[in-house]
Amino acid sequence: MSATQPWIPRAPGDTARAATYQLSFRNDLRVWWREVDKVLLFLILLLMAVGMVAVAAASPASAHRLSTAKIKLPELYFYWAQLRWDVLGLAALFGASALSRDNARRAGIVLAVTMLVFLMLVPVIGSEVNGARRWINFGIGFQPSEFLKPGFAILLAWIVSWRARDPNIPVLSIVTGIMVVVAAFMMMQPDLGGTILFGGVWFAIILLAGIPLKRIGMLAGAGMVALTATYFLYDNARHRIDSFLGGGTAFDQVDLAHRTLVAGGWLGSGLWLGVRKMNLPEAHTDYIFSVIGEEFGLIACAFIVLLYLGIVIRVLTRLVDEDDQFTLLAATGLITQIGGQAFINILVNLQLFPSKGMTLPLVSYGGSSTIAVCLAVGLLLALTRRNPFLDRETPGLKALLTKGADQ
C-alpha cells in the first residue's frame, strides 16, 4: 500500500478564493493601522496596563472582605478574573475600532435601541444587588445601562445630525425625550450617578449641535430643577449629599477612601504593603484610585489623571477640523462619557464630590462593564480614524462652537 497521500480534486476557485481572502484581510489590517489614531490607542492600552497593576494591588483587600467561613477567596482572585475580562474587552475594542464610520454608526444605533429595551425590562426581570436593581441575568449578569452608554451617544448624535438635512426636524425635542425616558428608568433602579452621566452626554451633544443657546439655557435650568427635586424625593441621594456637605464620619466610605488615598504619601507604601485598603469597601472597583494612592503614591495618581486628560485632549484635537457633523457629535459624546465617569470617580476619592458608585473606566475591576467601556473606546477609535493622505481645511469643532455662541 502506497504511503503517499491520495490526490483529492478541488474546485478551481478554492485556492484563489483563500488567497484573495488572506490578501483582503492583510489589506484591511494595513488600512486600519494607517488610519487609526496610534497616540490615542497607545494611551488607552497604557491606561489598561495601569489598571491591571491597580487591580492586583486591590485584589487582596476585596478578596479578604468578601471571603466567608465556608469560601475563602485567593488574594489575587480579582486580578485573574480581570485578566480574563480584559482579554474579552480588548477583542471588543479592536473589533469595534476596525469598523467603518457607517458601520460604527449602525452598530451604535442597534446597541442603543437594544439596551434601551433591556433598561425598561430591568424593573420587571432585573436582579437586585446591594439594594439596587440594575442587572439582568441570562446565565451571565450584565448592566444594560453600561452598554447603553456608548450607544446612547451615537444614537443622539445620529438624530441631531438630521438637522443638517432638514432644519425643521424637531431633533432637540426627540433627543430630550430620549433623555427623559433614560433618566426615568435609571432613577427607578435607582442610579443617580448614571443619570447625571447620561445627562452630561446629552448636554454636550446639544451644545455642539448649533442649537440656540437660549433654548439650551432653558433646558439646563429645567435639569437643575429636576436635580434639586431629586434631593427631596430620593433618600439615598439626600443622605449622600448631606454626608458630603456635613463632612461625614470616620466610617463613611468616602472618608475611608480619602484616608487610604493620602496614607501612602507621594511615593506610596509599595505593592501589597498597604494597610488601610484592607478596611476599604469596594477597593477593587469604586475606590481603586485610593488604593493606587496608598500603594504607589500621589505621584502615580497624578500620572493617571494626566493619562485621562491626554485621552480627552487627544480626541478633541482630532475633532478640531472634522467635517462630518455626526462624527463630531458622536465622538464628543463618547469622550464626554468616558472622561466624565473618570473624573467623577476621582473627585469622589478626593472627597470633592458625593459618592456616586461609579467605577474608574479602564482601571477598575469589572465584568460586563469592562467590555462595555472597551466597546465605547473601540467605537471612538473607529470614529476618529482618518486617512493621513487627506487634508481637511474645515474648522469642525471650532465652527460649531462659534455658531452656537452667535445664536
Coordinates of C-alpha atoms in Angstrom, one line a residue:
M1 CA 0.0 0.0 0.0
S2 CA 1.4 3.4 -1.0
A3 CA 2.4 5.8 1.8
T4 CA 1.8 8.8 -0.4
Q5 CA -1.3 10.9 0.2
P6 CA -4.0 10.4 -2.3
W7 CA -4.7 13.3 -4.6
I8 CA -8.1 15.0 -3.8
P9 CA -9.5 17.1 -6.6
R10 CA -10.5 20.7 -5.5
A11 CA -12.7 23.2 -7.2
P12 CA -10.5 25.5 -9.3
G13 CA -11.6 28.6 -7.4
D14 CA -11.0 27.4 -3.8
T15 CA -7.3 28.3 -3.7
A16 CA -7.9 31.6 -5.4
R17 CA -10.6 32.5 -3.0
A18 CA -8.5 31.6 0.0
A19 CA -5.6 33.7 -1.3
T20 CA -8.0 36.6 -2.1
Y21 CA -9.4 36.4 1.5
Q22 CA -5.9 36.4 3.0
L23 CA -4.8 39.3 0.8
S24 CA -8.0 41.2 1.7
F25 CA -7.5 40.7 5.4
R26 CA -3.9 41.9 5.2
N27 CA -5.1 45.0 3.2
D28 CA -7.8 45.7 5.8
L29 CA -5.3 45.4 8.6
R30 CA -2.9 47.8 6.8
V31 CA -5.7 50.3 6.2
W32 CA -6.7 50.1 9.9
W33 CA -3.1 50.6 11.1
R34 CA -2.7 53.5 8.7
E35 CA -5.9 55.3 9.8
V36 CA -6.2 54.6 13.5
D37 CA -5.1 57.2 15.9
K38 CA -1.9 55.5 17.3
V39 CA -1.4 58.0 20.0
L40 CA -4.9 57.5 21.3
L41 CA -4.6 53.8 21.1
F42 CA -1.3 53.8 23.0
L43 CA -2.7 56.0 25.8
I44 CA -5.7 53.6 26.1
L45 CA -3.6 50.5 26.2
L46 CA -1.2 52.1 28.8
L47 CA -4.2 53.0 31.0
M48 CA -5.5 49.4 30.8
A49 CA -2.0 48.2 31.8
V50 CA -2.0 50.5 34.8
G51 CA -5.5 49.1 35.6
M52 CA -4.2 45.6 35.7
V53 CA -1.5 46.6 38.2
A54 CA -4.0 48.5 40.3
V55 CA -6.5 45.5 40.4
A56 CA -3.6 43.3 41.5
A57 CA -2.9 45.8 44.4
A58 CA -6.6 46.0 45.4
S59 CA -7.5 42.3 44.9
P60 CA -6.2 41.1 48.4
A61 CA -8.3 43.7 50.2
S62 CA -11.5 42.8 48.3
A63 CA -10.9 39.1 48.5
H64 CA -10.4 39.3 52.2
R65 CA -13.6 41.3 52.8
L66 CA -15.7 39.0 50.5
S67 CA -14.4 35.7 51.9
T68 CA -16.7 33.8 54.2
A69 CA -16.2 31.0 56.7
K70 CA -17.0 28.5 54.0
I71 CA -15.4 30.1 51.0
K72 CA -12.0 31.8 51.2
L73 CA -11.1 33.7 48.0
P74 CA -7.5 33.7 46.8
E75 CA -5.8 37.0 47.3
L76 CA -5.4 37.5 43.5
Y77 CA -8.9 36.3 42.7
F78 CA -10.0 39.6 41.2
Y79 CA -6.7 40.0 39.3
W80 CA -7.0 36.8 37.4
A81 CA -10.7 37.4 36.8
Q82 CA -9.9 40.9 35.5
L83 CA -7.3 39.4 33.2
R84 CA -9.9 37.3 31.5
W85 CA -12.3 40.2 31.2
D86 CA -9.6 42.4 29.7
V87 CA -8.9 39.8 27.0
L88 CA -12.6 39.9 26.1
G89 CA -12.5 43.7 26.3
L90 CA -9.6 44.0 24.0
A91 CA -11.3 41.8 21.5
A92 CA -14.3 44.1 21.6
L93 CA -12.1 47.2 21.4
F94 CA -10.1 46.1 18.3
G95 CA -13.2 44.6 16.7
A96 CA -15.1 47.9 17.1
S97 CA -12.2 50.0 16.0
A98 CA -12.0 48.1 12.7
L99 CA -15.5 49.2 11.7
S100 CA -16.0 51.9 9.2
R101 CA -17.8 55.0 10.3
D102 CA -21.0 53.9 8.8
N103 CA -20.9 50.5 10.4
A104 CA -19.9 52.1 13.7
R105 CA -22.9 54.3 13.5
R106 CA -25.2 51.3 12.7
A107 CA -23.7 49.2 15.5
G108 CA -24.2 52.1 18.0
I109 CA -27.8 52.6 17.0
V110 CA -28.6 48.9 17.3
L111 CA -26.8 48.7 20.6
A112 CA -28.7 51.8 21.9
V113 CA -32.2 50.5 20.9
T114 CA -31.5 47.0 22.2
M115 CA -30.1 48.2 25.6
L116 CA -32.9 50.8 26.0
V117 CA -35.4 47.9 25.7
F118 CA -33.4 45.9 28.3
L119 CA -33.2 49.0 30.6
M120 CA -37.0 49.2 30.5
L121 CA -37.2 45.5 31.5
V122 CA -34.8 45.9 34.5
P123 CA -37.7 46.9 36.9
V124 CA -39.6 43.7 35.8
I125 CA -36.9 41.0 35.5
G126 CA -33.8 42.6 36.9
S127 CA -31.9 41.2 39.8
E128 CA -31.1 43.2 42.9
V129 CA -27.6 43.6 44.3
N130 CA -26.8 45.8 47.3
G131 CA -30.2 47.4 47.3
A132 CA -30.1 48.4 43.6
R133 CA -31.9 46.7 40.8
R134 CA -29.6 47.3 37.8
W135 CA -28.7 43.8 36.5
I136 CA -30.3 41.4 34.1
N137 CA -29.2 37.8 34.4
F138 CA -29.3 35.4 31.4
G139 CA -26.8 33.0 32.9
I140 CA -24.3 35.9 32.8
G141 CA -25.3 39.1 34.6
F142 CA -24.9 42.4 32.8
Q143 CA -26.0 46.0 33.3
P144 CA -28.0 47.4 30.4
S145 CA -27.1 50.9 31.4
E146 CA -23.4 50.2 30.9
F147 CA -23.8 49.0 27.3
L148 CA -26.3 51.8 26.7
K149 CA -23.7 54.5 27.3
P150 CA -21.8 54.2 24.0
G151 CA -25.0 53.5 22.1
F152 CA -26.7 56.5 23.7
A153 CA -24.0 58.9 22.5
I154 CA -24.1 57.6 18.9
L155 CA -27.9 57.5 18.8
L156 CA -28.3 61.1 19.9
A157 CA -25.5 62.2 17.5
W158 CA -27.3 60.5 14.6
I159 CA -30.6 62.1 15.4
V160 CA -29.1 65.6 15.9
S161 CA -27.3 65.2 12.5
W162 CA -30.7 65.0 10.8
R163 CA -30.8 68.8 11.3
A164 CA -28.2 69.3 8.6
R165 CA -30.5 67.8 6.0
D166 CA -33.8 69.4 7.3
P167 CA -33.6 72.2 9.9
N168 CA -37.4 71.7 10.5
I169 CA -37.0 68.3 12.2
P170 CA -37.5 68.8 15.9
V171 CA -34.3 67.0 16.9
L172 CA -34.0 68.8 20.2
S173 CA -37.4 67.5 21.3
I174 CA -36.6 64.0 20.2
V175 CA -33.2 63.7 22.0
T176 CA -34.6 65.4 25.1
G177 CA -37.5 62.9 25.1
I178 CA -35.0 60.0 24.9
M179 CA -33.0 61.6 27.7
V180 CA -36.1 61.9 29.9
V181 CA -37.0 58.2 29.3
V182 CA -33.5 57.1 30.1
A183 CA -33.4 59.2 33.3
A184 CA -36.8 57.9 34.4
F185 CA -35.7 54.2 34.2
M186 CA -32.3 54.9 35.6
M187 CA -33.8 56.6 38.7
M188 CA -36.1 53.5 39.1
Q189 CA -33.0 51.4 39.8
P190 CA -32.0 53.8 41.5
D191 CA -28.8 55.2 39.9
L192 CA -28.4 59.0 40.2
G193 CA -24.8 59.0 39.2
G194 CA -25.5 57.2 35.9
T195 CA -28.4 59.6 35.3
I196 CA -26.1 62.6 35.7
L197 CA -23.6 61.0 33.3
F198 CA -26.2 60.4 30.6
G199 CA -27.3 64.0 31.2
G200 CA -23.8 65.2 30.6
V201 CA -23.5 63.4 27.3
W202 CA -26.9 64.7 26.2
F203 CA -25.9 68.3 27.2
A204 CA -22.5 68.1 25.4
I205 CA -24.2 66.9 22.2
I206 CA -26.9 69.5 22.1
L207 CA -24.3 72.2 23.0
L208 CA -22.4 71.4 19.8
A209 CA -25.5 70.9 17.6
G210 CA -25.8 74.6 16.7
I211 CA -29.0 74.9 18.8
P212 CA -29.6 78.4 20.1
L213 CA -28.1 79.0 23.5
K214 CA -31.3 80.4 24.9
R215 CA -33.1 77.1 24.4
I216 CA -30.1 75.2 25.8
G217 CA -30.2 77.5 28.8
M218 CA -33.8 76.8 29.4
L219 CA -33.2 73.0 29.2
A220 CA -30.2 73.3 31.6
G221 CA -32.4 75.2 34.0
A222 CA -35.0 72.5 33.8
G223 CA -32.3 70.0 34.5
M224 CA -31.2 71.9 37.6
V225 CA -34.8 71.9 38.9
A226 CA -35.1 68.2 38.4
L227 CA -31.8 67.6 40.2
T228 CA -33.0 69.8 43.1
A229 CA -36.2 67.8 43.2
T230 CA -34.2 64.6 43.3
Y231 CA -32.6 65.8 46.6
F232 CA -36.0 65.9 48.3
L233 CA -37.5 62.8 46.6
Y234 CA -34.6 60.4 46.6
D235 CA -33.5 59.4 50.1
N236 CA -30.2 57.9 49.1
A237 CA -29.1 61.0 47.2
R238 CA -30.1 63.2 50.0
H239 CA -28.1 61.2 52.6
R240 CA -25.0 61.1 50.4
I241 CA -25.2 64.9 49.7
D242 CA -25.8 65.7 53.4
S243 CA -22.9 63.4 54.4
F244 CA -20.7 65.2 51.8
L245 CA -21.7 68.7 52.9
G246 CA -21.5 67.8 56.6
G247 CA -18.0 66.3 56.4
G248 CA -19.1 62.8 57.1
T249 CA -17.7 60.5 59.7
A250 CA -14.8 58.2 60.1
F251 CA -17.0 55.3 59.0
D252 CA -18.2 56.8 55.7
Q253 CA -16.8 55.1 52.5
V254 CA -15.7 58.5 51.1
D255 CA -13.8 59.4 54.3
L256 CA -12.2 55.9 54.4
A257 CA -11.2 56.3 50.7
H258 CA -9.6 59.7 51.3
R259 CA -7.7 58.4 54.3
T260 CA -6.4 55.5 52.2
L261 CA -5.5 57.8 49.3
V262 CA -3.2 60.0 51.4
A263 CA -1.8 57.2 53.6
G264 CA 1.0 56.4 51.1
G265 CA 2.3 60.0 50.7
W266 CA 4.0 61.0 47.5
L267 CA 5.7 57.7 46.7
G268 CA 3.4 55.1 48.3
S269 CA 4.0 52.2 50.6
G270 CA 4.7 49.7 47.9
L271 CA 2.8 47.0 46.1
W272 CA 0.8 44.8 48.6
L273 CA 2.2 46.8 51.5
G274 CA -0.9 49.0 52.0
V275 CA -2.7 48.6 55.3
R276 CA -5.7 51.0 55.1
K277 CA -7.0 49.4 51.9
M278 CA -8.0 46.3 54.0
N279 CA -10.8 48.3 55.6
L280 CA -11.9 50.0 52.3
P281 CA -15.2 48.8 50.8
E282 CA -15.2 48.2 47.0
A283 CA -11.4 48.6 46.9
H284 CA -11.2 46.9 43.5
T285 CA -14.0 48.9 41.9
D286 CA -15.3 52.3 43.1
Y287 CA -12.3 53.2 45.3
I288 CA -9.4 51.7 43.4
F289 CA -7.9 55.2 42.9
S290 CA -7.4 55.4 46.7
V291 CA -5.7 52.0 46.7
I292 CA -3.3 53.4 44.0
G293 CA -2.6 56.4 46.2
E294 CA -1.7 54.3 49.2
E295 CA 0.5 51.7 47.4
F296 CA 2.0 53.8 44.6
G297 CA 1.7 57.3 45.9
L298 CA 0.1 60.6 44.9
I299 CA 2.6 60.9 42.0
A300 CA 1.1 57.7 40.5
C301 CA -2.4 59.2 41.0
A302 CA -1.3 62.4 39.2
F303 CA 0.0 60.3 36.3
I304 CA -3.4 58.6 35.9
V305 CA -5.1 62.0 35.9
L306 CA -2.7 63.1 33.2
L307 CA -3.5 60.0 31.2
Y308 CA -7.2 60.7 31.2
L309 CA -6.5 64.4 30.3
G310 CA -4.3 63.2 27.5
I311 CA -7.0 60.9 26.1
V312 CA -9.7 63.7 26.3
I313 CA -7.4 66.3 24.7
R314 CA -6.2 64.0 22.0
V315 CA -9.8 63.2 20.9
L316 CA -10.8 66.9 20.9
T317 CA -7.7 67.9 18.9
R318 CA -8.6 65.2 16.5
L319 CA -12.0 66.7 16.1
V320 CA -11.0 70.3 15.6
D321 CA -11.1 70.1 11.8
E322 CA -13.6 67.2 11.5
D323 CA -16.1 68.0 8.6
D324 CA -18.7 65.3 9.4
Q325 CA -21.2 66.5 12.0
F326 CA -22.3 63.1 13.1
T327 CA -18.7 62.0 13.7
L328 CA -18.0 65.2 15.6
L329 CA -21.1 64.9 17.8
A330 CA -20.7 61.1 18.4
A331 CA -17.0 61.3 19.3
T332 CA -17.6 64.2 21.6
G333 CA -20.4 62.3 23.3
L334 CA -18.3 59.2 23.8
I335 CA -15.3 61.1 25.2
T336 CA -17.7 63.0 27.5
Q337 CA -19.0 59.8 28.8
I338 CA -15.6 58.2 29.4
G339 CA -13.9 61.3 30.7
G340 CA -16.8 62.4 32.8
Q341 CA -17.1 59.0 34.5
A342 CA -13.3 59.0 35.2
F343 CA -13.3 62.5 36.8
I344 CA -16.4 61.9 38.9
N345 CA -14.8 58.8 40.3
I346 CA -11.5 60.6 41.0
L347 CA -13.3 63.6 42.6
V348 CA -15.3 61.2 44.9
N349 CA -12.0 59.6 46.1
L350 CA -10.6 63.1 46.7
Q351 CA -13.7 64.0 48.8
L352 CA -14.6 66.7 46.3
F353 CA -17.9 65.1 45.2
P354 CA -20.6 63.0 46.8
S355 CA -20.3 59.2 46.5
K356 CA -21.8 58.0 43.2
G357 CA -20.9 54.4 42.9
M358 CA -19.0 54.8 39.7
T359 CA -16.0 52.8 38.6
L360 CA -12.8 54.2 37.1
P361 CA -13.1 53.3 33.4
L362 CA -10.3 51.1 32.0
V363 CA -8.8 50.8 35.5
S364 CA -11.3 49.4 38.0
Y365 CA -12.3 45.7 38.1
G366 CA -15.4 44.9 36.1
G367 CA -17.1 42.2 34.2
S368 CA -19.6 43.4 31.6
S369 CA -18.7 47.0 32.5
T370 CA -15.1 46.4 31.3
I371 CA -16.4 45.0 28.0
A372 CA -18.8 48.0 27.7
V373 CA -16.1 50.6 28.2
C374 CA -13.8 48.8 25.8
L375 CA -16.6 48.8 23.3
A376 CA -17.1 52.5 23.7
V377 CA -13.3 53.1 23.3
G378 CA -13.3 50.9 20.2
L379 CA -16.2 52.9 18.6
L380 CA -14.3 56.1 19.5
L381 CA -11.3 54.8 17.7
A382 CA -13.4 53.9 14.7
L383 CA -15.0 57.3 14.5
T384 CA -11.6 59.1 14.8
R385 CA -9.9 57.0 12.1
R386 CA -8.6 59.2 9.4
N387 CA -6.8 58.8 6.1
P388 CA -3.5 60.5 6.6
F389 CA -3.3 61.4 2.9
L390 CA -6.5 63.5 3.0
D391 CA -6.2 67.1 4.2
R392 CA -9.1 68.8 6.0
E393 CA -9.5 72.6 6.0
T394 CA -12.9 72.9 7.6
P395 CA -12.8 74.1 11.3
G396 CA -15.3 71.5 12.5
L397 CA -15.4 71.8 16.3
K398 CA -14.5 75.5 16.2
A399 CA -17.2 76.2 13.7
L400 CA -20.0 74.5 15.8
L401 CA -18.9 76.3 18.9
T402 CA -18.9 79.7 17.1
K403 CA -22.2 79.0 15.5
G404 CA -23.8 78.2 18.9
A405 CA -22.4 81.3 20.5
D406 CA -23.7 83.6 17.8
Q407 CA -27.2 82.2 18.2

